[in-house]
Amino acid sequence: MKKIVLVLLAVTLLGLAVGCKDGSSFTVEELEGTWNFPDQGGYTAITAFILTDATGADIGWEDGTYSYWCWGDGTYQDGVLTGTYDYNADDSSIDNNDTSGLDLTITISFTLDNNKLSMTCIGTGPLNGKTFTQGVFQPI
């Protein structure tokens, strides 16, 4: 009886291990496309488009009266995109304090857990320090 229980336990654990996808095991093809993120950290309308082969990304969000759009390229390896980006920030307030920047450095770490994308950005400019979580893939 103990052997049967142990075998059933081992099979159950193996099934759980195979059925669960952790954040560190995914292919670059799983990132390609458009992802929408729920509002978080005071940011709204968060979207990301991961380019073919993850050689770049376009990321946009709104923060109060500012609408940010960042686009760039780089190299991808093991869940990390490293490169440079440009951005525009449009201010819809009366002050109309639009800004932009070119050739800013960025490293974006991706995790994919239960088909939800998370991105953590480290570098310069408006993407620095941003983390967006729970992104949902948008099929074409």
mmCIF file of C-alpha atoms in Angstrom:
data_model
loop_
_atom_site.group_PDB
_atom_site.id
_atom_site.type_symbol
_atom_site.label_atom_id
_atom_site.label_comp_id
_atom_site.label_asym_id
_atom_site.label_seq_id
_atom_site.Cartn_x
_atom_site.Cartn_y
_atom_site.Cartn_z
ATOM 1 C CA MET A 1 0.000 0.000 0.000
ATOM 2 C CA LYS A 2 2.830 2.429 0.854
ATOM 3 C CA LYS A 3 4.436 1.795 -2.560
ATOM 4 C CA ILE A 4 1.202 2.640 -4.372
ATOM 5 C CA VAL A 5 0.802 5.868 -2.401
ATOM 6 C CA LEU A 6 4.434 6.821 -3.096
ATOM 7 C CA VAL A 7 4.042 6.054 -6.822
ATOM 8 C CA LEU A 8 0.828 8.098 -7.001
ATOM 9 C CA LEU A 9 2.512 10.962 -5.155
ATOM 10 C CA ALA A 10 5.510 10.847 -7.516
ATOM 11 C CA VAL A 11 3.259 10.806 -10.599
ATOM 12 C CA THR A 12 1.215 13.733 -9.236
ATOM 13 C CA LEU A 13 4.332 15.797 -8.507
ATOM 14 C CA LEU A 14 5.744 15.019 -11.950
ATOM 15 C CA GLY A 15 2.462 16.064 -13.558
ATOM 16 C CA LEU A 16 2.489 19.340 -11.646
ATOM 17 C CA ALA A 17 6.099 20.016 -12.597
ATOM 18 C CA VAL A 18 5.408 19.397 -16.282
ATOM 19 C CA GLY A 19 2.108 21.314 -16.267
ATOM 20 C CA CYS A 20 3.447 24.450 -14.581
ATOM 21 C CA LYS A 21 5.438 26.986 -16.524
ATOM 22 C CA ASP A 22 7.786 29.062 -14.428
ATOM 23 C CA GLY A 23 8.978 32.545 -15.304
ATOM 24 C CA SER A 24 12.434 31.458 -16.455
ATOM 25 C CA SER A 25 11.539 28.847 -19.059
ATOM 26 C CA PHE A 26 10.097 30.220 -22.295
ATOM 27 C CA THR A 27 11.084 30.700 -25.893
ATOM 28 C CA VAL A 28 11.640 34.023 -27.600
ATOM 29 C CA GLU A 29 8.767 33.206 -29.954
ATOM 30 C CA GLU A 30 6.383 33.285 -26.985
ATOM 31 C CA LEU A 31 7.174 36.985 -26.467
ATOM 32 C CA GLU A 32 6.553 38.186 -30.029
ATOM 33 C CA GLY A 33 3.449 40.308 -30.515
ATOM 34 C CA THR A 34 1.252 42.761 -28.656
ATOM 35 C CA TRP A 35 0.678 42.605 -24.896
ATOM 36 C CA ASN A 36 -1.787 44.700 -22.881
ATOM 37 C CA PHE A 37 -1.244 45.278 -19.172
ATOM 38 C CA PRO A 38 -3.757 46.229 -16.478
ATOM 39 C CA ASP A 39 -3.489 49.664 -14.877
ATOM 40 C CA GLN A 40 -0.826 49.637 -12.178
ATOM 41 C CA GLY A 41 1.354 51.949 -10.133
ATOM 42 C CA GLY A 42 -0.612 54.991 -11.328
ATOM 43 C CA TYR A 43 0.014 54.074 -14.987
ATOM 44 C CA THR A 44 -2.797 53.372 -17.454
ATOM 45 C CA ALA A 45 -3.180 52.222 -21.078
ATOM 46 C CA ILE A 46 0.009 50.125 -20.799
ATOM 47 C CA THR A 47 0.901 48.244 -23.955
ATOM 48 C CA ALA A 48 4.000 46.576 -25.377
ATOM 49 C CA PHE A 49 4.781 45.219 -28.812
ATOM 50 C CA ILE A 50 7.694 42.788 -28.799
ATOM 51 C CA LEU A 51 9.342 42.701 -32.217
ATOM 52 C CA THR A 52 10.065 39.573 -34.211
ATOM 53 C CA ASP A 53 12.834 37.518 -32.577
ATOM 54 C CA ALA A 54 12.678 39.966 -29.623
ATOM 55 C CA THR A 55 15.208 42.277 -31.274
ATOM 56 C CA GLY A 56 13.321 45.291 -29.973
ATOM 57 C CA ALA A 57 10.194 46.532 -28.273
ATOM 58 C CA ASP A 58 7.696 49.379 -28.454
ATOM 59 C CA ILE A 59 6.246 50.289 -25.049
ATOM 60 C CA GLY A 60 3.581 52.865 -24.268
ATOM 61 C CA TRP A 61 1.704 54.035 -21.191
ATOM 62 C CA GLU A 62 -0.087 57.032 -19.734
ATOM 63 C CA ASP A 63 0.867 58.795 -16.521
ATOM 64 C CA GLY A 64 -1.513 61.602 -15.624
ATOM 65 C CA THR A 65 -1.525 64.070 -18.521
ATOM 66 C CA TYR A 66 1.509 62.443 -20.170
ATOM 67 C CA SER A 67 1.365 59.770 -22.855
ATOM 68 C CA TYR A 68 4.707 57.989 -23.304
ATOM 69 C CA TRP A 69 5.767 56.037 -26.367
ATOM 70 C CA CYS A 70 9.167 54.318 -26.329
ATOM 71 C CA TRP A 71 10.678 52.320 -29.196
ATOM 72 C CA GLY A 72 14.055 50.709 -29.565
ATOM 73 C CA ASP A 73 16.117 47.728 -30.461
ATOM 74 C CA GLY A 74 18.915 45.597 -29.171
ATOM 75 C CA THR A 75 19.939 42.033 -28.600
ATOM 76 C CA TYR A 76 17.993 39.364 -26.788
ATOM 77 C CA GLN A 77 19.423 36.547 -24.705
ATOM 78 C CA ASP A 78 17.942 34.392 -21.947
ATOM 79 C CA GLY A 79 14.907 36.582 -21.255
ATOM 80 C CA VAL A 80 16.795 39.899 -21.382
ATOM 81 C CA LEU A 81 16.725 42.572 -24.098
ATOM 82 C CA THR A 82 19.679 44.982 -23.981
ATOM 83 C CA GLY A 83 19.895 48.006 -26.260
ATOM 84 C CA THR A 84 18.863 51.607 -26.804
ATOM 85 C CA TYR A 85 15.555 53.393 -27.294
ATOM 86 C CA ASP A 86 13.991 56.709 -28.272
ATOM 87 C CA TYR A 87 10.844 58.190 -26.753
ATOM 88 C CA ASN A 88 8.166 60.843 -27.020
ATOM 89 C CA ALA A 89 6.126 62.121 -24.092
ATOM 90 C CA ASP A 90 3.074 64.154 -25.057
ATOM 91 C CA ASP A 91 1.547 66.360 -22.371
ATOM 92 C CA SER A 92 -2.186 66.927 -22.841
ATOM 93 C CA SER A 93 -2.390 69.615 -20.138
ATOM 94 C CA ILE A 94 -2.528 73.349 -20.728
ATOM 95 C CA ASP A 95 1.233 73.497 -20.062
ATOM 96 C CA ASN A 96 1.847 71.214 -23.069
ATOM 97 C CA ASN A 97 5.287 70.156 -21.780
ATOM 98 C CA ASP A 98 6.082 67.671 -24.552
ATOM 99 C CA THR A 99 9.484 65.992 -24.290
ATOM 100 C CA SER A 100 11.526 63.449 -26.196
ATOM 101 C CA GLY A 101 14.845 61.667 -26.058
ATOM 102 C CA LEU A 102 17.154 59.682 -28.303
ATOM 103 C CA ASP A 103 19.578 56.772 -27.878
ATOM 104 C CA LEU A 104 18.884 56.058 -24.212
ATOM 105 C CA THR A 105 20.260 52.816 -22.758
ATOM 106 C CA ILE A 106 17.898 50.122 -21.517
ATOM 107 C CA THR A 107 17.863 46.553 -20.262
ATOM 108 C CA ILE A 108 14.470 44.850 -20.160
ATOM 109 C CA SER A 109 14.091 41.582 -18.281
ATOM 110 C CA PHE A 110 11.082 39.505 -19.312
ATOM 111 C CA THR A 111 9.338 36.809 -17.330
ATOM 112 C CA LEU A 112 6.435 34.719 -18.522
ATOM 113 C CA ASP A 113 4.400 32.987 -15.844
ATOM 114 C CA ASN A 114 1.073 31.266 -16.548
ATOM 115 C CA ASN A 115 0.960 33.081 -19.920
ATOM 116 C CA LYS A 116 1.255 36.498 -18.211
ATOM 117 C CA LEU A 117 4.157 38.758 -19.208
ATOM 118 C CA SER A 118 6.163 40.890 -16.797
ATOM 119 C CA MET A 119 8.843 43.387 -17.831
ATOM 120 C CA THR A 120 11.391 45.109 -15.618
ATOM 121 C CA CYS A 121 13.332 48.015 -17.151
ATOM 122 C CA ILE A 122 16.689 49.370 -15.988
ATOM 123 C CA GLY A 123 18.540 52.145 -17.802
ATOM 124 C CA THR A 124 18.039 55.827 -18.488
ATOM 125 C CA GLY A 125 15.045 58.012 -19.327
ATOM 126 C CA PRO A 126 11.374 57.345 -18.667
ATOM 127 C CA LEU A 127 11.633 53.531 -18.860
ATOM 128 C CA ASN A 128 14.202 53.388 -16.049
ATOM 129 C CA GLY A 129 12.756 51.670 -12.995
ATOM 130 C CA LYS A 130 9.475 50.702 -14.653
ATOM 131 C CA THR A 131 8.031 47.267 -13.982
ATOM 132 C CA PHE A 132 4.861 46.205 -15.731
ATOM 133 C CA THR A 133 3.179 42.935 -14.737
ATOM 134 C CA GLN A 134 0.301 40.663 -15.732
ATOM 135 C CA GLY A 135 0.516 41.439 -19.461
ATOM 136 C CA VAL A 136 -1.973 39.517 -21.607
ATOM 137 C CA PHE A 137 -1.105 38.505 -25.174
ATOM 138 C CA GLN A 138 -3.388 40.008 -27.824
ATOM 139 C CA PRO A 139 -3.925 37.568 -30.694
ATOM 140 C CA ILE A 140 -4.176 39.022 -34.164
#
